[in-house]
CSV table of C-alpha atoms (C1' of nucleotides) in Angstrom, one decimal:
chain,number,residue,atom,x,y,z
U,1,MET,CA,0.0,0.0,0.0
U,2,THR,CA,2.9,2.3,0.8
U,3,GLU,CA,4.2,1.6,-2.7
U,4,LEU,CA,0.9,2.6,-4.1
U,5,LYS,CA,1.0,5.9,-2.3
U,6,GLU,CA,4.5,6.5,-3.4
U,7,ASP,CA,3.4,5.9,-7.0
U,8,GLN,CA,0.6,8.3,-6.5
U,9,GLU,CA,2.8,10.9,-5.1
U,10,ASP,CA,5.1,10.5,-8.0
U,11,GLN,CA,2.2,11.1,-10.3
U,12,ASN,CA,1.2,14.1,-8.4
U,13,GLN,CA,4.7,15.5,-8.4
U,14,GLN,CA,5.2,15.4,-12.1
U,15,PRO,CA,2.0,16.0,-13.9
U,16,GLN,CA,3.5,18.6,-16.1
U,17,ARG,CA,5.8,15.9,-17.6
U,18,ARG,CA,2.8,14.0,-18.9
U,19,LEU,CA,0.5,16.7,-20.2
U,20,CYS,CA,-1.5,15.7,-23.2
U,21,ASP,CA,0.0,17.4,-26.3
U,22,PHE,CA,-3.4,17.8,-27.8
U,23,CYS,CA,-5.5,19.3,-25.0
U,24,GLY,CA,-2.7,20.4,-22.7
U,25,GLU,CA,-4.9,19.6,-19.7
U,26,ASN,CA,-5.2,15.9,-19.1
U,27,THR,CA,-2.5,13.6,-18.2
U,28,ALA,CA,-1.0,11.9,-21.2
U,29,LEU,CA,-1.1,8.2,-21.0
U,30,LEU,CA,-0.5,7.1,-24.6
U,31,TYR,CA,2.2,7.8,-27.1
U,32,CYS,CA,1.6,7.9,-30.9
U,33,ARG,CA,4.8,7.5,-32.8
U,34,ALA,CA,3.3,8.5,-36.1
U,35,ASP,CA,2.3,11.8,-34.5
U,36,SER,CA,5.2,12.0,-32.1
U,37,ALA,CA,2.6,13.0,-29.6
U,38,LYS,CA,1.6,12.2,-26.0
U,39,LEU,CA,-2.1,11.9,-25.7
U,40,CYS,CA,-4.8,11.3,-23.1
U,41,PHE,CA,-7.4,8.7,-23.9
U,42,SER,CA,-10.0,11.3,-24.8
U,43,CYS,CA,-7.7,13.1,-27.2
U,44,ASP,CA,-6.4,9.9,-28.6
U,45,ARG,CA,-9.9,8.9,-29.6
U,46,GLU,CA,-10.6,12.4,-31.0
U,47,VAL,CA,-7.4,12.5,-33.0
U,48,HIS,CA,-7.4,8.9,-34.3
U,49,SER,CA,-11.0,8.5,-35.2
U,50,THR,CA,-11.1,11.4,-37.7
U,51,ASN,CA,-10.2,9.2,-40.7
U,52,GLN,CA,-9.1,5.7,-41.6
U,53,LEU,CA,-5.5,6.7,-42.2
U,54,PHE,CA,-5.2,7.9,-38.6
U,55,THR,CA,-6.7,4.7,-37.2
U,56,LYS,CA,-3.7,2.9,-38.5
U,57,HIS,CA,-1.4,4.8,-36.1
U,58,THR,CA,-0.1,2.5,-33.5
U,59,ARG,CA,-0.2,3.8,-29.9
U,60,TRP,CA,1.6,2.6,-26.9
U,61,LEU,CA,1.4,3.4,-23.2
U,62,LEU,CA,3.8,6.1,-22.1
U,63,CYS,CA,7.0,5.0,-20.4
U,64,ASP,CA,6.6,5.3,-16.6
U,65,SER,CA,10.2,6.2,-16.3
U,66,CYS,CA,10.9,8.9,-18.8
U,67,ASP,CA,7.4,9.9,-19.6
U,68,SER,CA,8.3,10.6,-23.2
U,69,SER,CA,8.7,7.4,-25.1
U,70,PRO,CA,6.4,4.5,-26.0
U,71,ALA,CA,6.5,1.7,-23.5
U,72,SER,CA,7.4,-1.7,-24.9
U,73,ILE,CA,8.2,-3.6,-21.7
U,74,LEU,CA,6.1,-4.4,-18.7
U,75,CYS,CA,8.0,-5.1,-15.5
U,76,CYS,CA,5.6,-7.2,-13.5
U,77,THR,CA,7.9,-6.9,-10.4
U,78,ASP,CA,7.8,-3.2,-10.4
U,79,SER,CA,4.3,-2.9,-12.0
U,80,CYS,CA,5.8,-0.4,-14.3
U,81,VAL,CA,5.9,0.0,-18.1
U,82,PHE,CA,9.2,1.0,-19.7
U,83,CYS,CA,10.5,2.1,-23.0
U,84,GLN,CA,13.4,0.1,-24.3
U,85,ASN,CA,16.0,2.6,-23.0
U,86,CYS,CA,14.6,2.8,-19.6
U,87,ASP,CA,14.1,-0.9,-19.4
U,88,TRP,CA,17.7,-1.3,-20.3
U,89,GLU,CA,18.8,1.1,-17.6
U,90,SER,CA,16.5,-0.3,-15.0
U,91,HIS,CA,17.1,-4.0,-15.6
U,92,ASN,CA,20.5,-4.3,-17.1
U,93,LEU,CA,22.5,-1.7,-15.2
U,94,SER,CA,20.8,-2.0,-11.9
U,95,LEU,CA,20.6,-4.8,-9.4
U,96,SER,CA,17.3,-6.0,-10.7
U,97,PRO,CA,17.9,-8.0,-13.8
U,98,ALA,CA,15.8,-10.9,-12.5
U,99,HIS,CA,12.6,-8.9,-12.6
U,100,GLU,CA,9.8,-10.6,-14.3
U,101,ARG,CA,9.2,-8.7,-17.5
U,102,ARG,CA,7.3,-9.2,-20.7
U,103,PRO,CA,6.8,-7.3,-23.9
U,104,LEU,CA,4.0,-4.9,-24.5
U,105,GLU,CA,2.2,-4.3,-27.7
U,106,GLY,CA,0.6,-1.2,-29.1
U,107,PHE,CA,-2.8,-1.0,-30.6
U,108,THR,CA,-4.4,0.6,-33.6
U,109,GLY,CA,-7.9,1.6,-34.6
U,110,CYS,CA,-10.4,3.2,-32.2
U,111,PRO,CA,-11.2,0.6,-29.6
U,112,CYS,CA,-14.1,1.2,-27.3
U,113,VAL,CA,-13.6,1.5,-23.6
U,114,SER,CA,-14.2,-2.2,-22.9
U,115,GLU,CA,-11.7,-3.0,-25.6
U,116,LEU,CA,-9.2,-0.7,-24.1
U,117,LEU,CA,-9.7,-2.4,-20.8
U,118,SER,CA,-9.1,-5.6,-22.5
U,119,ILE,CA,-6.0,-4.2,-24.2
U,120,LEU,CA,-4.7,-3.0,-20.8
U,121,GLY,CA,-5.1,-6.4,-19.4
U,122,PHE,CA,-7.8,-5.8,-16.8
U,123,GLU,CA,-11.0,-5.9,-18.6
U,124,ASP,CA,-12.9,-7.6,-15.8
U,125,LEU,CA,-11.3,-5.2,-13.4
U,126,GLY,CA,-12.2,-2.4,-15.6
U,127,LYS,CA,-15.8,-3.3,-15.8
U,128,LYS,CA,-15.9,-3.6,-12.1
U,129,ALA,CA,-13.8,-0.6,-11.4
U,130,LEU,CA,-15.8,1.5,-13.7
U,131,SER,CA,-19.0,0.1,-12.5
U,132,TYR,CA,-18.0,0.8,-8.9
U,133,GLY,CA,-15.9,3.7,-9.8
U,134,ASP,CA,-16.7,5.6,-6.6
U,135,SER,CA,-15.5,2.8,-4.5
U,136,VAL,CA,-12.0,3.1,-5.9
U,137,THR,CA,-10.8,6.1,-4.2
U,138,SER,CA,-7.7,7.8,-5.2
U,139,ASP,CA,-6.3,7.8,-1.7
U,140,GLY,CA,-6.2,4.1,-1.7
U,141,GLY,CA,-9.3,3.7,0.4
U,142,GLY,CA,-12.0,1.3,-0.5
U,143,TYR,CA,-10.8,-1.3,-2.9
U,144,GLY,CA,-7.1,-1.4,-3.5
U,145,PHE,CA,-6.1,-1.5,-7.1
U,146,SER,CA,-3.9,-4.5,-6.5
U,147,ASP,CA,-7.1,-6.3,-5.5
U,148,TRP,CA,-8.8,-5.4,-8.7
U,149,LEU,CA,-6.1,-6.2,-11.0
U,150,VAL,CA,-6.6,-9.4,-12.8
U,151,TRP,CA,-4.8,-10.3,-15.9
U,152,ASP,CA,-7.7,-11.4,-18.1
U,153,THR,CA,-6.1,-12.2,-21.4
U,154,PRO,CA,-8.1,-14.9,-22.9
U,155,SER,CA,-6.5,-18.2,-22.2
U,156,VAL,CA,-5.0,-20.4,-24.8
U,157,VAL,CA,-7.9,-22.7,-24.3
U,158,SER,CA,-10.3,-20.1,-25.2
U,159,LEU,CA,-8.5,-19.1,-28.3
U,160,ASP,CA,-8.1,-22.7,-29.2
U,161,ASP,CA,-11.8,-22.9,-28.7
U,162,LEU,CA,-12.2,-20.4,-31.5
U,163,ILE,CA,-10.1,-22.2,-34.0
U,164,ALA,CA,-10.0,-25.9,-33.2
U,165,PRO,CA,-12.3,-28.6,-32.0
U,166,ASN,CA,-12.3,-28.6,-28.3
U,167,ASP,CA,-13.8,-32.0,-28.1
U,168,SER,CA,-11.4,-33.7,-30.3
U,169,GLY,CA,-9.2,-34.8,-27.5
U,170,HIS,CA,-6.1,-33.7,-29.4
U,171,ASN,CA,-2.8,-33.2,-27.6
U,172,PHE,CA,-1.6,-30.4,-29.7
U,173,GLN,CA,-0.4,-27.2,-28.1
U,174,ALA,CA,0.7,-24.0,-29.5
U,175,ILE,CA,4.5,-24.0,-29.8
U,176,GLY,CA,6.5,-21.6,-27.7
U,177,VAL,CA,3.5,-19.9,-26.1
U,178,PRO,CA,3.9,-20.3,-22.4
U,179,PRO,CA,0.7,-20.3,-20.5
U,180,LEU,CA,-0.1,-17.1,-18.8
U,181,PRO,CA,-0.4,-17.0,-15.1
U,182,LYS,CA,-4.0,-16.5,-14.0
U,183,ASN,CA,-3.3,-13.6,-11.8
U,184,ARG,CA,-1.1,-10.8,-13.0
U,185,ASN,CA,-0.9,-7.2,-12.8
U,186,ALA,CA,-2.5,-5.4,-15.6
U,187,ALA,CA,-0.2,-4.1,-18.3
U,188,CYS,CA,-0.8,-0.4,-17.5
U,189,GLY,CA,2.1,0.5,-15.2
U,190,LYS,CA,2.1,3.1,-12.5
U,191,HIS,CA,-0.8,5.1,-13.9
U,192,LYS,CA,-3.6,2.6,-13.4
U,193,GLU,CA,-5.8,5.0,-11.6
U,194,GLU,CA,-5.4,7.8,-14.1
U,195,ILE,CA,-6.1,5.3,-16.9
U,196,LEU,CA,-9.2,4.0,-15.2
U,197,SER,CA,-10.3,7.6,-14.5
U,198,GLN,CA,-9.9,8.6,-18.1
U,199,LEU,CA,-11.6,5.5,-19.3
U,200,ARG,CA,-14.4,6.1,-16.9
U,201,GLU,CA,-14.9,9.5,-18.3
U,202,LEU,CA,-14.6,8.1,-21.8
U,203,SER,CA,-17.3,5.5,-21.1
U,204,LYS,CA,-19.7,8.3,-20.1
U,205,LEU,CA,-19.4,9.8,-23.5
U,206,GLU,CA,-19.4,6.5,-25.3
U,207,PRO,CA,-22.7,5.5,-26.9
U,208,ASN,CA,-23.6,1.9,-27.0
U,209,SER,CA,-22.3,1.6,-30.5
U,210,SER,CA,-20.9,-1.8,-30.2
U,211,ASP,CA,-22.8,-4.5,-32.0
U,212,ASP,CA,-22.0,-6.9,-29.3
U,213,GLN,CA,-24.6,-6.0,-26.8
U,214,ASP,CA,-23.6,-8.7,-24.4
U,215,ASP,CA,-20.4,-7.0,-23.7
U,216,ILE,CA,-22.0,-3.7,-23.3
U,217,VAL,CA,-24.5,-5.1,-20.9
U,218,ALA,CA,-21.8,-6.9,-19.0
U,219,PHE,CA,-19.8,-3.7,-19.0
U,220,GLN,CA,-22.5,-1.6,-17.6
U,221,PHE,CA,-24.4,-3.9,-15.4
U,222,MET,CA,-24.1,-1.8,-12.3
U,223,GLU,CA,-27.8,-1.4,-12.2
U,224,PRO,CA,-29.7,-4.1,-10.1
U,225,ALA,CA,-32.3,-4.3,-12.8
U,226,GLN,CA,-29.8,-5.4,-15.3
U,227,ASN,CA,-28.4,-7.9,-12.8
U,228,ARG,CA,-31.8,-9.3,-12.5
U,229,HIS,CA,-32.3,-9.3,-16.3
U,230,LEU,CA,-29.1,-11.2,-16.7
U,231,GLY,CA,-29.9,-13.6,-13.9
U,232,PHE,CA,-27.0,-12.6,-11.8
U,233,LYS,CA,-27.4,-13.2,-8.1
U,234,GLY,CA,-25.6,-11.4,-5.4
U,235,SER,CA,-23.4,-8.5,-5.8
U,236,GLY,CA,-20.2,-10.2,-6.9
U,237,PHE,CA,-18.8,-9.6,-10.3
U,238,MET,CA,-19.7,-12.3,-12.8
U,239,GLN,CA,-19.6,-13.0,-16.4
U,240,ASN,CA,-21.6,-15.4,-18.3
U,241,SER,CA,-19.8,-18.3,-19.7
U,242,GLU,CA,-19.8,-16.8,-23.1
U,243,HIS,CA,-17.7,-13.9,-22.0
U,244,ALA,CA,-15.5,-16.1,-19.9
U,245,VAL,CA,-14.1,-17.8,-22.9
U,246,VAL,CA,-14.4,-15.2,-25.7
U,247,PRO,CA,-12.2,-12.2,-26.0
U,248,SER,CA,-14.4,-9.3,-25.4
U,249,SER,CA,-12.7,-7.4,-28.2
U,250,GLU,CA,-14.1,-9.7,-30.8
U,251,GLY,CA,-15.4,-8.0,-33.8
U,252,SER,CA,-13.7,-4.8,-33.0
U,253,ALA,CA,-12.0,-2.8,-35.6
U,254,PHE,CA,-8.6,-2.5,-34.1
U,255,ASN,CA,-5.4,-4.4,-34.4
U,256,TRP,CA,-2.8,-5.5,-32.0
U,257,CYS,CA,0.6,-4.6,-33.4
U,258,SER,CA,4.0,-5.8,-32.4
U,259,ASP,CA,6.7,-3.3,-31.8
U,260,THR,CA,7.6,-3.5,-35.4
U,261,GLY,CA,4.1,-2.6,-36.5
U,262,GLU,CA,3.4,-5.9,-38.1
U,263,PHE,CA,0.0,-7.2,-38.2
U,264,THR,CA,-0.9,-9.8,-35.7
U,265,ASP,CA,-4.6,-10.4,-35.6
U,266,GLN,CA,-7.5,-8.3,-34.8
U,267,GLY,CA,-8.9,-8.5,-31.4
U,268,PHE,CA,-6.1,-10.7,-30.1
U,269,SER,CA,-2.9,-9.8,-28.5
U,270,SER,CA,0.1,-10.6,-30.6
U,271,SER,CA,1.1,-13.5,-28.4
U,272,LEU,CA,-2.3,-14.9,-28.8
U,273,ALA,CA,-2.2,-14.2,-32.4
U,274,ASP,CA,1.1,-16.2,-32.6
U,275,CYS,CA,-0.7,-18.9,-30.7
U,276,PHE,CA,-3.5,-18.7,-33.2
U,277,ILE,CA,-1.2,-19.0,-36.2
U,278,GLU,CA,0.9,-21.7,-34.8
U,279,THR,CA,-2.1,-23.7,-33.5
U,280,LYS,CA,-3.8,-23.3,-36.9
U,281,CYS,CA,-0.8,-25.0,-38.4
U,282,LEU,CA,-1.3,-28.0,-36.3
U,283,LEU,CA,-5.1,-28.3,-36.0
U,284,PRO,CA,-7.9,-28.9,-38.4
U,285,ASP,CA,-10.3,-26.1,-39.0
U,286,ARG,CA,-12.9,-25.8,-36.3
U,287,ASP,CA,-15.6,-25.8,-38.9
U,288,SER,CA,-15.3,-29.5,-38.8
U,289,ASP,CA,-16.9,-29.3,-35.4
U,290,VAL,CA,-19.3,-26.5,-36.1
U,291,GLY,CA,-21.2,-28.3,-38.7
U,292,ASP,CA,-23.2,-31.5,-38.2
U,293,ALA,CA,-20.9,-33.9,-36.5
U,294,SER,CA,-22.9,-36.8,-37.6
U,295,GLY,CA,-20.7,-36.9,-40.7
U,296,GLY,CA,-18.0,-38.4,-38.6
U,297,ALA,CA,-14.6,-39.2,-39.9
U,298,ASN,CA,-15.6,-38.5,-43.5
U,299,GLU,CA,-16.5,-35.0,-42.7
U,300,GLU,CA,-13.3,-34.5,-40.8
U,301,GLN,CA,-11.4,-35.6,-43.8
U,302,SER,CA,-13.2,-33.3,-46.0
U,303,HIS,CA,-12.0,-30.4,-43.8
U,304,ASN,CA,-8.4,-31.4,-43.7
U,305,PRO,CA,-7.4,-29.3,-46.7
U,306,SER,CA,-7.9,-26.3,-44.5
U,307,ILE,CA,-4.6,-27.2,-42.9
U,308,ALA,CA,-2.9,-26.8,-46.2
U,309,GLU,CA,-4.7,-23.6,-46.7
U,310,THR,CA,-3.5,-22.5,-43.4
U,311,PHE,CA,0.1,-23.1,-44.3
U,312,GLN,CA,-0.4,-20.9,-47.3
U,313,MET,CA,-2.2,-18.3,-45.3
U,314,VAL,CA,0.1,-17.8,-42.4
U,315,PRO,CA,3.1,-16.2,-44.0
U,316,LYS,CA,0.8,-14.0,-46.0
U,317,VAL,CA,-1.3,-12.8,-43.2
U,318,ALA,CA,1.4,-12.5,-40.6
U,319,HIS,CA,3.4,-9.9,-42.5
U,320,ARG,CA,0.8,-7.5,-43.8
U,321,GLU,CA,-2.2,-5.7,-42.5
U,322,LEU,CA,-5.6,-6.9,-43.5
U,323,ASN,CA,-7.6,-4.5,-45.4
U,324,SER,CA,-11.0,-3.5,-44.1
U,325,GLN,CA,-12.9,-5.9,-46.3
U,326,GLU,CA,-10.8,-8.8,-45.2
U,327,ARG,CA,-11.2,-7.7,-41.7
U,328,GLU,CA,-14.9,-7.6,-41.9
U,329,THR,CA,-14.9,-11.0,-43.5
U,330,ALA,CA,-12.8,-12.4,-40.7
U,331,VAL,CA,-15.0,-10.9,-38.1
U,332,SER,CA,-18.2,-12.1,-39.7
U,333,ARG,CA,-16.7,-15.6,-40.0
U,334,TYR,CA,-15.8,-15.5,-36.3
U,335,LYS,CA,-19.2,-14.3,-35.3
U,336,GLU,CA,-20.8,-17.0,-37.4
U,337,LYS,CA,-18.7,-19.6,-35.8
U,338,LYS,CA,-19.6,-18.2,-32.4
U,339,LYS,CA,-23.3,-18.4,-33.2
U,340,THR,CA,-23.1,-22.0,-34.2
U,341,ARG,CA,-20.7,-23.1,-31.5
U,342,ARG,CA,-22.0,-25.8,-29.3
U,343,TYR,CA,-20.9,-26.0,-25.7
U,344,GLU,CA,-23.0,-28.9,-24.7
U,345,LYS,CA,-21.7,-32.4,-25.2
U,346,HIS,CA,-22.7,-34.0,-28.4
U,347,ILE,CA,-23.4,-37.7,-28.6
U,348,ARG,CA,-22.4,-39.2,-31.9
U,349,TYR,CA,-23.7,-42.6,-31.2
U,350,VAL,CA,-26.8,-42.8,-29.1
U,351,SER,CA,-26.7,-46.6,-29.0
U,352,ARG,CA,-23.3,-46.4,-27.3
U,353,LYS,CA,-24.7,-44.0,-24.8
U,354,VAL,CA,-27.6,-46.2,-24.0
U,355,ARG,CA,-25.3,-49.1,-23.6
U,356,ALA,CA,-22.9,-47.2,-21.4
U,357,GLU,CA,-25.7,-46.0,-19.2
U,358,SER,CA,-26.9,-49.5,-18.7
U,359,ARG,CA,-23.5,-51.1,-18.1
U,360,THR,CA,-22.4,-52.3,-14.7
U,361,ARG,CA,-19.7,-50.3,-13.1
U,362,ILE,CA,-17.3,-50.6,-10.2
U,363,LYS,CA,-16.5,-47.2,-8.8
U,364,GLY,CA,-17.6,-45.6,-11.9
U,365,ARG,CA,-15.5,-47.7,-14.2
U,366,PHE,CA,-17.0,-50.2,-16.6
U,367,ALA,CA,-16.9,-53.6,-15.2
U,368,LYS,CA,-16.6,-56.9,-17.0
U,369,MET,CA,-19.9,-58.4,-17.9
U,370,ASP,CA,-21.1,-61.2,-15.7
U,371,MET,CA,-20.7,-64.2,-17.9
U,372,HIS,CA,-23.6,-65.9,-16.1
U,373,GLN,CA,-26.1,-63.3,-17.3
A,1,DC,C1',-18.0,-53.7,-57.8
A,2,DC,C1',-19.9,-56.3,-54.0
A,3,DC,C1',-19.7,-59.0,-50.0
A,4,DA,C1',-17.8,-61.5,-46.0
A,5,DC,C1',-14.5,-61.7,-42.7
A,6,DG,C1',-11.2,-60.3,-39.3
A,7,DC,C1',-8.6,-56.9,-37.0
A,8,DT,C1',-8.2,-52.2,-35.1
A,9,DT,C1',-10.1,-48.0,-33.4
A,10,DT,C1',-13.6,-45.2,-31.4
A,11,DG,C1',-16.9,-43.7,-28.1
A,12,DT,C1',-19.7,-44.0,-24.1
A,13,DG,C1',-20.6,-42.3,-18.5
A,14,DG,C1',-19.8,-42.4,-13.3
A,15,DT,C1',-16.3,-42.2,-10.1
A,16,DT,C1',-11.8,-41.1,-8.3
A,17,DC,C1',-7.9,-38.4,-7.7
A,18,DG,C1',-4.6,-34.9,-8.1
A,19,DA,C1',-3.6,-30.1,-9.4
A,20,DA,C1',-4.9,-25.6,-9.3
A,21,DA,C1',-7.5,-21.9,-7.5
A,22,DT,C1',-9.8,-19.8,-3.9
A,23,DT,C1',-10.9,-18.8,0.8
A,24,DA,C1',-9.9,-18.7,5.7
A,25,DT,C1',-6.8,-18.1,9.5
B,1,DG,C1',2.4,-11.9,3.6
B,2,DA,C1',2.5,-16.9,4.7
B,3,DT,C1',0.3,-21.0,5.5
B,4,DA,C1',-3.5,-24.2,5.9
B,5,DA,C1',-8.0,-25.6,4.6
B,6,DT,C1',-11.4,-25.9,1.3
B,7,DT,C1',-13.4,-25.8,-3.2
B,8,DT,C1',-13.2,-26.4,-8.1
B,9,DC,C1',-12.0,-28.5,-12.2
B,10,DG,C1',-10.5,-31.8,-15.5
B,11,DA,C1',-8.1,-36.0,-16.8
B,12,DA,C1',-7.9,-40.9,-16.3
B,13,DC,C1',-9.9,-45.2,-15.8
B,14,DC,C1',-12.6,-49.1,-17.1
B,15,DA,C1',-15.2,-52.9,-20.8
B,16,DC,C1',-17.1,-53.7,-24.9
B,17,DA,C1',-20.3,-52.9,-28.9
B,18,DA,C1',-20.2,-50.4,-32.9
B,19,DA,C1',-17.7,-48.2,-36.5
B,20,DG,C1',-13.9,-48.1,-39.6
B,21,DC,C1',-10.8,-50.2,-42.6
B,22,DG,C1',-8.1,-53.5,-45.3
B,23,DT,C1',-8.0,-57.8,-47.7
B,24,DG,C1',-9.3,-61.8,-50.4
B,25,DG,C1',-12.7,-64.3,-53.1
DNA sequence: CCCACGCTTTGTGGTTCGAAATTAT
DNA sequence: GATAATTTCGAACCACAAAGCGTGG
């Protein structure tokens, strides 16, 4: 808690270093390399929503150390984001080389508030924090931010769920993508409160323009009536199962970009996009599961060519940015899959089910048939 | 091409157990 | 913050009929 206060004091002591270049009033939290400008979230949206060209600008969080460069490294140990220079100084020249760090990516487009929350790695927190914004006091009272912060990047499983049969029992795993710890600090560095404050303000101005009403409702369900409507009981924060496994940024018109500005995949962080690409190389298209599974093996075989297609697609997609039409197509494909996805268990052979239910068991296991029967 | 045959593979559900996550102290 | 207790979750296990597949006539 003392660290938090120190951080806040630091922020209070040097607001002039982070003034938004556009409005000159708010604290700048983002950096746009294309514009060489420090921006607050509000101005960022204003500036980058004016035309399609500007939406391609990649923005990063501002470095917590120098306040003047785009942050590309998150130090989980310090809960700070650093530009490359500051990261080098902090972790290579100091006594803290063993700090747990990971790369940060920028984003493009004009993500809505919920998407920004997702980008910053605390979408659930954000929903909760914004919903109960008054409870999160700047002096550290009420809920502490460390309590809110939950790294909520969709798990590999959920992404896998988007692109591969989850009931196939496969043993494939994306190569080189270490599983993310469940609980992590959000990737927003020392200015979490200011970020949430600005996002809170932004959310007030934001119309419910998203076509994914579920996210909007989930995002705004601070009203008891909405809780009742959604069937939520109690006051705890919950998500329905759909949201628990699907990136909330789905269908959004923004891209994650690596530090080099390469396209990764819309709606997914680059690491997850890597996972997506690599997994797609190994797994048959999920369509084989979406359709009527009664086709059995023949149907699966009929979808196998998608693997070859994938091999052709990967290098092409990975190194260029999708145009808007391709993006829309990809989004619509994903949404269509989402609509037809079946979570319930599907029985392919009813006769086997009937037999299994009637079989004798010992501690749940199938037992040998009594030869005398 | 069709059919019969034999071998291999698949799928089915209730229970258990261990790992991970969460909660309590 | 550390540790213990509790809860949650998912994989593994089992036998065997049915499906899948190759082969020979």
